[in-house]
Tab-separated table of C-alpha atoms and ligand atoms in Angstrom:
chain	number	residue	atom	x	y	z
A	571	MET	CA	0.000	0.000	0.000
A	572	HIS	CA	1.053	3.568	-0.557
A	573	SER	CA	2.349	4.996	2.680
A	574	GLN	CA	-0.229	7.211	4.326
A	575	GLY	CA	0.220	10.953	4.475
A	576	THR	CA	2.415	11.301	1.387
A	577	PRO	CA	0.226	11.868	-1.654
A	578	ILE	CA	1.526	10.626	-4.988
A	579	ARG	CA	2.685	13.616	-7.067
A	580	VAL	CA	0.972	13.364	-10.419
A	581	GLY	CA	1.285	15.103	-13.775
A	582	VAL	CA	-1.208	15.278	-16.633
A	583	LEU	CA	0.038	15.708	-20.200
A	584	GLY	CA	-2.620	17.160	-22.487
A	585	PHE	CA	-5.130	19.647	-21.076
A	586	GLY	CA	-8.056	19.160	-23.466
A	587	GLY	CA	-11.285	17.344	-22.646
A	588	LEU	CA	-9.740	14.453	-20.758
A	589	GLY	CA	-6.840	16.414	-19.262
A	590	GLN	CA	-9.146	19.010	-17.678
A	591	ALA	CA	-11.519	16.297	-16.460
A	592	ALA	CA	-8.515	14.458	-14.990
A	593	ALA	CA	-7.532	17.577	-13.034
A	594	GLN	CA	-11.079	17.839	-11.694
A	595	VAL	CA	-11.161	14.151	-10.751
A	596	LEU	CA	-7.937	14.617	-8.743
A	597	ALA	CA	-9.033	17.802	-6.956
A	598	PRO	CA	-10.754	16.132	-3.950
A	599	LYS	CA	-8.279	13.208	-3.684
A	600	GLN	CA	-6.081	12.802	-0.603
A	601	GLU	CA	-3.767	10.187	-2.064
A	602	MET	CA	-2.758	12.082	-5.207
A	603	THR	CA	-1.814	15.698	-5.849
A	604	LEU	CA	-1.695	17.231	-9.301
A	605	VAL	CA	1.641	19.058	-9.527
A	606	ALA	CA	2.304	19.318	-13.286
A	607	VAL	CA	0.302	19.933	-16.461
A	608	ALA	CA	1.264	20.505	-20.081
A	609	ASP	CA	-0.501	21.285	-23.335
A	610	LYS	CA	0.848	21.918	-26.796
A	611	GLN	CA	1.912	25.516	-26.092
A	612	GLY	CA	3.084	25.428	-22.504
A	613	TYR	CA	3.358	23.810	-19.106
A	614	LEU	CA	3.179	24.461	-15.410
A	615	TYR	CA	4.933	22.757	-12.508
A	616	ALA	CA	4.026	23.546	-8.908
A	617	PRO	CA	5.513	21.055	-6.415
A	618	ALA	CA	2.912	21.882	-3.740
A	619	GLY	CA	-0.017	21.414	-6.141
A	620	ILE	CA	-1.256	23.363	-9.118
A	621	ASP	CA	-4.062	25.925	-9.041
A	622	ARG	CA	-6.498	24.002	-11.252
A	623	LYS	CA	-8.921	26.853	-11.796
A	624	ALA	CA	-6.135	29.201	-12.902
A	625	CYS	CA	-4.943	26.550	-15.382
A	626	VAL	CA	-8.438	25.989	-16.785
A	627	ARG	CA	-8.955	29.753	-17.116
A	628	ALA	CA	-5.610	30.258	-18.862
A	629	TYR	CA	-6.249	27.325	-21.207
A	630	GLN	CA	-9.788	28.338	-22.115
A	631	GLU	CA	-9.229	32.099	-22.372
A	632	GLN	CA	-5.662	32.306	-23.692
A	633	GLY	CA	-5.121	28.871	-25.192
A	634	SER	CA	-2.484	27.405	-22.886
A	635	VAL	CA	-1.735	26.543	-19.262
A	636	GLY	CA	1.577	28.276	-19.972
A	637	TYR	CA	-0.229	31.592	-19.352
A	638	ALA	CA	-1.359	30.574	-15.851
A	639	GLU	CA	0.152	32.588	-13.010
A	640	PRO	CA	2.211	31.865	-11.058
A	641	GLY	CA	4.479	29.304	-12.615
A	642	GLY	CA	3.225	28.892	-16.174
A	643	THR	CA	5.797	28.704	-18.985
A	644	LEU	CA	5.123	28.990	-22.697
A	645	SER	CA	7.036	26.483	-24.803
A	646	GLN	CA	6.860	24.631	-28.080
A	647	GLN	CA	8.692	21.700	-26.386
A	648	SER	CA	6.428	21.667	-23.363
A	649	ILE	CA	6.684	17.943	-22.617
A	650	GLN	CA	10.464	17.855	-22.907
A	651	GLU	CA	10.909	20.932	-20.716
A	652	LEU	CA	8.413	19.695	-18.153
A	653	ILE	CA	10.151	16.319	-17.832
A	654	GLU	CA	13.464	18.121	-17.314
A	655	SER	CA	12.159	20.601	-14.756
A	656	ALA	CA	9.648	18.501	-12.798
A	657	ALA	CA	11.846	15.874	-11.180
A	658	GLY	CA	9.366	15.334	-8.334
A	659	VAL	CA	6.567	13.908	-10.483
A	660	GLU	CA	6.034	10.216	-9.678
A	661	GLY	CA	3.494	9.429	-12.363
A	662	TYR	CA	1.914	10.954	-15.455
A	663	PHE	CA	-1.423	10.394	-17.130
A	664	LEU	CA	-0.868	10.865	-20.878
A	665	ALA	CA	-4.140	12.552	-21.957
A	666	LEU	CA	-2.619	13.377	-25.333
A	667	PRO	CA	-3.975	12.872	-28.830
A	668	ASN	CA	-2.399	9.955	-30.634
A	669	LEU	CA	-2.163	11.825	-33.933
A	670	PRO	CA	-0.238	10.643	-35.854
A	671	ASN	CA	-0.622	7.050	-34.685
A	672	THR	CA	3.035	7.050	-33.550
A	673	PHE	CA	2.812	10.222	-31.423
A	674	MET	CA	2.320	8.576	-28.036
A	675	ALA	CA	5.208	6.182	-28.642
A	676	SER	CA	7.435	9.156	-29.518
A	677	VAL	CA	6.490	10.842	-26.211
A	678	VAL	CA	7.345	7.645	-24.343
A	679	GLU	CA	10.723	7.552	-26.093
A	680	GLN	CA	11.319	11.096	-24.811
A	681	PHE	CA	10.708	9.856	-21.253
A	682	ILE	CA	13.066	6.908	-21.794
A	683	ARG	CA	15.841	9.173	-23.098
A	684	SER	CA	15.401	11.697	-20.280
A	685	GLY	CA	16.425	9.307	-17.486
A	686	TRP	CA	13.196	10.032	-15.554
A	687	GLN	CA	11.869	7.097	-13.532
A	688	GLY	CA	8.264	6.631	-12.518
A	689	VAL	CA	4.865	5.504	-13.759
A	690	LEU	CA	3.221	6.394	-17.076
A	691	VAL	CA	-0.423	5.667	-17.871
A	692	ASP	CA	-2.102	5.928	-21.267
A	693	ALA	CA	-5.689	5.612	-22.514
A	694	LEU	CA	-4.589	4.510	-25.977
A	695	LYS	CA	-7.218	3.067	-28.246
A	696	ARG	CA	-5.699	1.564	-31.401
A	697	THR	CA	-4.221	-1.932	-31.446
A	698	SER	CA	-1.364	-0.793	-33.691
A	699	ALA	CA	-0.541	2.035	-31.252
A	700	MET	CA	-0.388	-0.368	-28.323
A	701	GLU	CA	1.833	-2.713	-30.314
A	702	GLN	CA	4.351	0.146	-30.519
A	703	MET	CA	4.291	0.441	-26.710
A	704	LEU	CA	4.895	-3.271	-26.332
A	705	THR	CA	7.988	-3.050	-28.519
A	706	LEU	CA	9.288	-0.368	-26.116
A	707	GLY	CA	8.888	-2.792	-23.194
A	708	ASP	CA	12.573	-3.685	-22.793
A	709	ASP	CA	13.674	-0.076	-23.050
A	710	LEU	CA	11.086	0.942	-20.451
A	711	ARG	CA	12.255	-1.829	-18.127
A	712	LYS	CA	15.884	-0.766	-18.460
A	713	ALA	CA	14.895	2.853	-17.894
A	714	GLY	CA	13.058	1.975	-14.669
A	715	ILE	CA	9.656	3.100	-15.959
A	716	THR	CA	6.448	1.234	-15.119
A	717	TYR	CA	4.155	1.732	-18.086
A	718	MET	CA	0.420	1.041	-17.802
A	719	THR	CA	-1.221	0.862	-21.220
A	720	GLY	CA	-4.856	0.842	-22.334
A	721	CYS	CA	-6.157	2.258	-19.061
A	722	GLY	CA	-9.168	4.343	-20.167
A	723	ALA	CA	-12.742	3.078	-20.605
A	724	THR	CA	-12.398	0.985	-23.788
A	725	PRO	CA	-9.736	-0.215	-23.790
A	726	GLY	CA	-9.484	-0.087	-20.016
A	727	LEU	CA	-12.368	-0.446	-17.606
A	728	LEU	CA	-14.370	-2.661	-19.994
A	729	THR	CA	-11.371	-4.810	-20.937
A	730	ALA	CA	-10.590	-5.375	-17.274
A	731	ALA	CA	-14.249	-6.254	-16.650
A	732	ALA	CA	-14.039	-8.783	-19.489
A	733	ALA	CA	-10.911	-10.324	-17.943
A	734	LEU	CA	-12.785	-10.692	-14.669
A	735	ALA	CA	-15.968	-12.056	-16.300
A	736	ALA	CA	-13.922	-14.645	-18.193
A	737	GLN	CA	-13.120	-16.415	-14.912
A	738	SER	CA	-16.530	-18.155	-14.895
A	739	TYR	CA	-15.774	-19.961	-18.116
A	740	ALA	CA	-13.608	-22.844	-19.226
A	741	GLU	CA	-13.536	-21.434	-22.758
A	742	ILE	CA	-14.249	-17.925	-24.046
A	743	HIS	CA	-16.221	-17.619	-27.288
A	744	GLN	CA	-16.763	-13.910	-27.739
A	745	VAL	CA	-16.104	-10.545	-26.115
A	746	LYS	CA	-18.294	-7.771	-27.487
A	747	VAL	CA	-17.796	-4.167	-26.416
A	748	THR	CA	-20.573	-1.721	-27.353
A	749	PHE	CA	-20.169	1.873	-26.260
A	750	GLY	CA	-22.425	4.874	-26.201
A	751	VAL	CA	-20.839	8.298	-25.775
A	752	GLY	CA	-22.734	11.546	-25.448
A	753	ILE	CA	-20.927	14.885	-25.425
A	754	ALA	CA	-22.489	18.340	-25.664
A	755	ASN	CA	-20.089	19.538	-28.367
A	756	TRP	CA	-17.289	17.878	-30.262
A	757	GLU	CA	-14.819	20.711	-29.639
A	758	ALA	CA	-14.468	19.672	-26.008
A	759	TYR	CA	-12.880	16.402	-27.209
A	760	ARG	CA	-11.319	17.169	-30.580
A	761	ALA	CA	-8.712	14.382	-30.542
A	762	THR	CA	-11.214	11.766	-29.420
A	763	ILE	CA	-13.604	12.712	-32.243
A	764	ARG	CA	-10.876	12.884	-34.916
A	765	GLU	CA	-9.542	9.494	-33.818
A	766	ASP	CA	-13.089	8.075	-33.964
A	767	ILE	CA	-13.633	9.488	-37.469
A	768	ALA	CA	-10.432	7.672	-38.479
A	769	HIS	CA	-12.304	4.371	-37.902
A	770	MET	CA	-15.121	5.246	-40.331
A	771	PRO	CA	-15.235	3.737	-43.818
A	772	GLY	CA	-13.237	5.892	-46.207
A	773	TYR	CA	-11.113	7.509	-43.471
A	774	ASN	CA	-7.829	6.652	-41.787
A	775	VAL	CA	-5.601	8.268	-39.149
A	776	PRO	CA	-3.724	10.607	-41.553
A	777	THR	CA	-6.922	11.806	-43.296
A	778	ALA	CA	-8.706	12.371	-39.978
A	779	GLN	CA	-5.699	14.205	-38.569
A	780	GLN	CA	-5.580	16.506	-41.577
A	781	MET	CA	-9.271	17.434	-41.440
A	782	SER	CA	-9.821	21.065	-40.490
A	783	ASP	CA	-12.317	21.869	-37.741
A	784	ALA	CA	-14.698	23.097	-40.475
A	785	GLU	CA	-14.413	19.752	-42.287
A	786	VAL	CA	-15.157	17.846	-39.079
A	787	GLU	CA	-18.186	20.084	-38.529
A	788	ALA	CA	-19.371	19.523	-42.115
A	789	LEU	CA	-19.129	15.746	-41.636
A	790	LEU	CA	-21.024	15.936	-38.340
A	791	ASP	CA	-23.695	18.089	-40.030
A	792	GLN	CA	-24.257	15.307	-42.563
A	793	THR	CA	-24.647	12.674	-39.812
A	794	ASN	CA	-26.762	14.836	-37.492
A	795	GLY	CA	-23.872	14.833	-35.039
A	796	LEU	CA	-23.740	11.046	-34.765
A	797	LEU	CA	-20.809	8.727	-35.440
A	798	HIS	CA	-21.688	5.058	-35.935
A	799	LEU	CA	-18.620	2.887	-35.462
A	800	GLU	CA	-18.254	-0.819	-36.165
A	801	ASN	CA	-15.457	-3.354	-36.008
A	802	MET	CA	-13.031	-0.777	-34.712
A	803	GLU	CA	-9.309	-1.436	-34.449
A	804	HIS	CA	-9.313	-1.320	-30.636
A	805	ALA	CA	-6.598	-2.751	-28.437
A	806	ASP	CA	-9.083	-4.576	-26.207
A	807	ASP	CA	-8.395	-7.467	-28.606
A	808	LEU	CA	-4.631	-7.437	-28.116
A	809	MET	CA	-4.931	-6.995	-24.349
A	810	LEU	CA	-7.278	-9.978	-23.942
A	811	GLU	CA	-5.059	-12.082	-26.186
A	812	LEU	CA	-1.956	-11.163	-24.178
A	813	ALA	CA	-3.816	-12.018	-20.976
A	814	GLY	CA	-4.418	-15.494	-22.423
A	815	ILE	CA	-8.214	-15.091	-22.372
A	816	CYS	CA	-9.094	-15.466	-26.058
A	817	SER	CA	-7.661	-14.744	-29.468
A	818	ARG	CA	-7.937	-11.226	-30.797
A	819	ASP	CA	-10.384	-12.151	-33.562
A	820	GLN	CA	-12.946	-13.119	-30.895
A	821	VAL	CA	-13.118	-9.506	-29.663
A	822	THR	CA	-15.262	-6.844	-31.340
A	823	VAL	CA	-15.663	-3.163	-30.487
A	824	GLY	CA	-18.210	-0.713	-31.833
A	825	GLY	CA	-20.528	2.018	-30.691
A	826	ILE	CA	-22.280	5.304	-31.263
A	827	VAL	CA	-20.985	8.764	-30.401
A	828	ASP	CA	-23.451	11.641	-30.190
A	829	THR	CA	-21.508	14.899	-30.441
A	830	ARG	CA	-24.531	17.126	-29.783
A	831	ASN	CA	-26.094	15.668	-26.696
A	832	PRO	CA	-24.521	14.729	-23.351
A	833	LYS	CA	-27.083	11.919	-23.016
A	834	LYS	CA	-25.644	8.560	-24.102
A	835	PRO	CA	-27.227	7.207	-27.288
A	836	LEU	CA	-26.994	3.677	-25.842
A	837	SER	CA	-25.753	2.045	-22.665
A	838	THR	CA	-22.063	1.146	-22.771
A	839	ASN	CA	-21.543	-2.543	-22.069
A	840	VAL	CA	-19.292	-5.517	-22.544
A	841	GLN	CA	-20.689	-8.994	-23.137
A	842	VAL	CA	-18.517	-12.011	-22.468
A	843	THR	CA	-19.795	-15.304	-23.855
A	844	GLY	CA	-18.253	-18.617	-23.007
A	845	ARG	CA	-18.741	-22.227	-21.967
A	846	THR	CA	-18.600	-23.262	-18.345
A	847	PHE	CA	-16.843	-26.373	-17.133
A	848	GLU	CA	-20.281	-28.106	-17.091
A	849	GLY	CA	-20.797	-27.366	-20.786
A	850	LYS	CA	-23.297	-24.504	-20.433
A	851	ILE	CA	-23.033	-21.592	-22.846
A	852	SER	CA	-23.706	-18.258	-21.167
A	853	THR	CA	-23.111	-14.519	-21.422
A	854	HIS	CA	-22.046	-12.139	-18.671
A	855	THR	CA	-22.941	-8.506	-19.315
A	856	PHE	CA	-21.329	-5.573	-17.537
A	857	THR	CA	-23.162	-2.314	-18.210
A	858	LEU	CA	-21.984	1.144	-17.199
A	859	GLY	CA	-24.499	3.504	-15.628
A	860	ASP	CA	-25.947	5.865	-18.222
A	861	GLU	CA	-25.231	8.868	-16.006
A	862	THR	CA	-21.480	8.181	-16.071
A	863	SER	CA	-19.651	10.263	-18.669
A	864	MET	CA	-16.817	9.181	-20.927
A	865	ALA	CA	-14.534	11.413	-18.831
A	866	ALA	CA	-15.575	9.670	-15.590
A	867	ASN	CA	-15.043	6.238	-17.122
A	868	VAL	CA	-11.616	7.144	-18.535
A	869	CYS	CA	-10.069	9.334	-15.808
A	870	GLY	CA	-11.179	7.191	-12.844
A	871	PRO	CA	-9.528	4.036	-14.204
A	872	ALA	CA	-6.466	5.962	-15.434
A	873	PHE	CA	-5.655	7.100	-11.890
A	874	GLY	CA	-6.630	3.718	-10.446
A	875	TYR	CA	-4.025	2.148	-12.709
A	876	LEU	CA	-1.553	4.898	-11.877
A	877	LYS	CA	-1.876	4.003	-8.195
A	878	ALA	CA	-1.431	0.301	-9.031
A	879	GLY	CA	1.582	1.251	-11.169
A	880	VAL	CA	3.184	3.100	-8.249
A	881	GLN	CA	2.912	-0.079	-6.170
A	882	LEU	CA	4.580	-2.093	-8.953
A	883	GLN	CA	7.236	0.606	-9.346
A	884	ARG	CA	8.086	0.494	-5.643
A	885	ARG	CA	8.470	-3.275	-5.855
A	886	GLY	CA	10.949	-2.805	-8.687
A	887	GLN	CA	8.577	-4.014	-11.414
A	888	HIS	CA	9.174	-2.032	-14.584
A	889	GLY	CA	8.187	-2.442	-18.239
A	890	VAL	CA	4.743	-2.523	-19.883
A	891	PHE	CA	1.571	-3.773	-18.190
A	892	THR	CA	-1.923	-3.717	-19.717
A	893	ALA	CA	-5.180	-2.901	-17.948
A	894	ALA	CA	-6.237	-6.530	-18.418
A	895	GLU	CA	-3.381	-7.960	-16.338
A	896	VAL	CA	-3.316	-5.667	-13.298
A	897	MET	CA	-6.179	-4.629	-10.985
A	898	PRO	CA	-6.617	-0.869	-10.673
A	899	GLN	CA	-6.435	0.450	-7.100
A	900	PHE	CA	-9.107	2.822	-5.858
A	901	VAL	CA	-7.722	6.292	-5.238
A	902	ARG	CA	-9.043	7.959	-2.087
B	1118	NAD	P1	-8.225	16.976	-26.824
B	1118	NAD	O1	-8.107	17.224	-28.258
B	1118	NAD	O2	-9.418	17.527	-26.094
B	1118	NAD	O3	-6.935	17.531	-26.057
B	1118	NAD	C1	-5.635	17.186	-26.422
B	1118	NAD	C2	-4.648	17.996	-25.567
B	1118	NAD	O4	-3.321	17.577	-25.891
B	1118	NAD	C3	-4.700	19.496	-25.802
B	1118	NAD	O5	-4.625	20.171	-24.555
B	1118	NAD	C4	-3.430	19.784	-26.598
B	1118	NAD	O6	-2.902	21.081	-26.373
B	1118	NAD	C5	-2.505	18.719	-26.048
B	1118	NAD	N1	-1.392	18.418	-26.969
B	1118	NAD	C6	-1.459	18.136	-28.294
B	1118	NAD	N2	-0.216	17.976	-28.794
B	1118	NAD	C7	0.649	18.171	-27.764
B	1118	NAD	C8	2.054	18.165	-27.637
B	1118	NAD	N3	2.850	17.922	-28.687
B	1118	NAD	N4	2.602	18.418	-26.432
B	1118	NAD	C9	1.815	18.668	-25.358
B	1118	NAD	N5	0.478	18.691	-25.402
B	1118	NAD	C10	-0.100	18.444	-26.587
B	1118	NAD	O7	-8.086	15.392	-26.576
B	1118	NAD	P2	-9.102	14.434	-25.806
B	1118	NAD	O8	-10.383	14.383	-26.576
B	1118	NAD	O9	-9.106	14.779	-24.359
B	1118	NAD	O10	-8.417	12.979	-26.040
B	1118	NAD	C11	-7.147	12.603	-25.552
B	1118	NAD	C12	-6.853	11.156	-25.908
B	1118	NAD	O11	-7.638	10.277	-25.118
B	1118	NAD	C13	-7.153	10.791	-27.361
B	1118	NAD	O12	-6.036	10.113	-27.910
B	1118	NAD	C14	-8.332	9.864	-27.252
B	1118	NAD	O13	-8.377	8.887	-28.277
B	1118	NAD	C15	-8.095	9.212	-25.910
B	1118	NAD	N6	-9.343	8.645	-25.363
B	1118	NAD	C16	-9.326	7.360	-24.907
B	1118	NAD	C17	-10.476	6.771	-24.406
B	1118	NAD	C18	-10.476	5.358	-23.901
B	1118	NAD	O14	-11.502	4.910	-23.396
B	1118	NAD	N7	-9.400	4.609	-23.976
B	1118	NAD	C19	-11.668	7.509	-24.375
B	1118	NAD	C20	-11.646	8.821	-24.810
B	1118	NAD	C21	-10.476	9.376	-25.297
């Protein structure tokens, strides 16, 4: 257990939809203190804890946490400079876009090169992006970094639930993730929406990345604000395969995103079908409450896995771990 009375000093990279929600999730916590934030134009490090409201104001009104006073710094190499100046950070949540599909891996390589040791947590979505993290496993181990991958909602919370549900069965036949996301406006989660568009027929990561905001809006106008997604390339498949639960082709992920209404268009759930030792075929279903937002279901698990990662780190366990192989710890 984490020793009482010494909160874990946490940083959040990316201060968009998820990054700001992450800061809000941490605000009432006793066991973690947010001491560092960065966005594309700047960063802020405050060893005693950042002033969240000042950061949100600076980001929303001036475009970067680098404008927040006191302590904000404007920089075009915000992550690099933050890593160098914020030696006291024990763990980071990477709430960054993965555009291009190699971006997150390049950030992780920056951490490896810097000599920093601690815990990193991502909420990566694509299988091919997670494969890049797995190839960095040896380097992360040598660097003394404990890397928790796929720790959002899907992959993340739902993948872990599937790993748990699988225990009732002797053989797993299918894992089916169906998500419903409702957000009031797409601009609050630009990277999430662009990355979702990249899964639609006729689009890929480079084309979605290159779309202007006006082009995204024009597409959403045509679909009445809805994105219907099927057979997505989601790393839940790789994570469940690595955990020895089923092969990746037995896992499917799809869902609906409503970008004009915070109400979920359908209830997010994961269904795990298998055969018990007695020969019965059955399905476990784990359904998230409709009132829980995407941000709640991503940021809660991300910090739960960060806390679990700190425990692994302190035991000398470094390298890459997925959300399907480690239990998240509840952060008080
Ligand atoms: P966003 O577009 O709202 O915000 C991105 C933030 O990253 C911005 O603050 C931006 O300034 C910052 N940023 C961009 N480039 C940077 C750089 N080079 N250096 C420093 N900061 C930089 O993003 P979002 O909608 O909050 O999504 C973040 C990520 O979370 C996406 O990759 C998305 O796919 C992922 N996500 C995962 C899940 C899941 O369940 N696993 C769910 C939702 C979102």
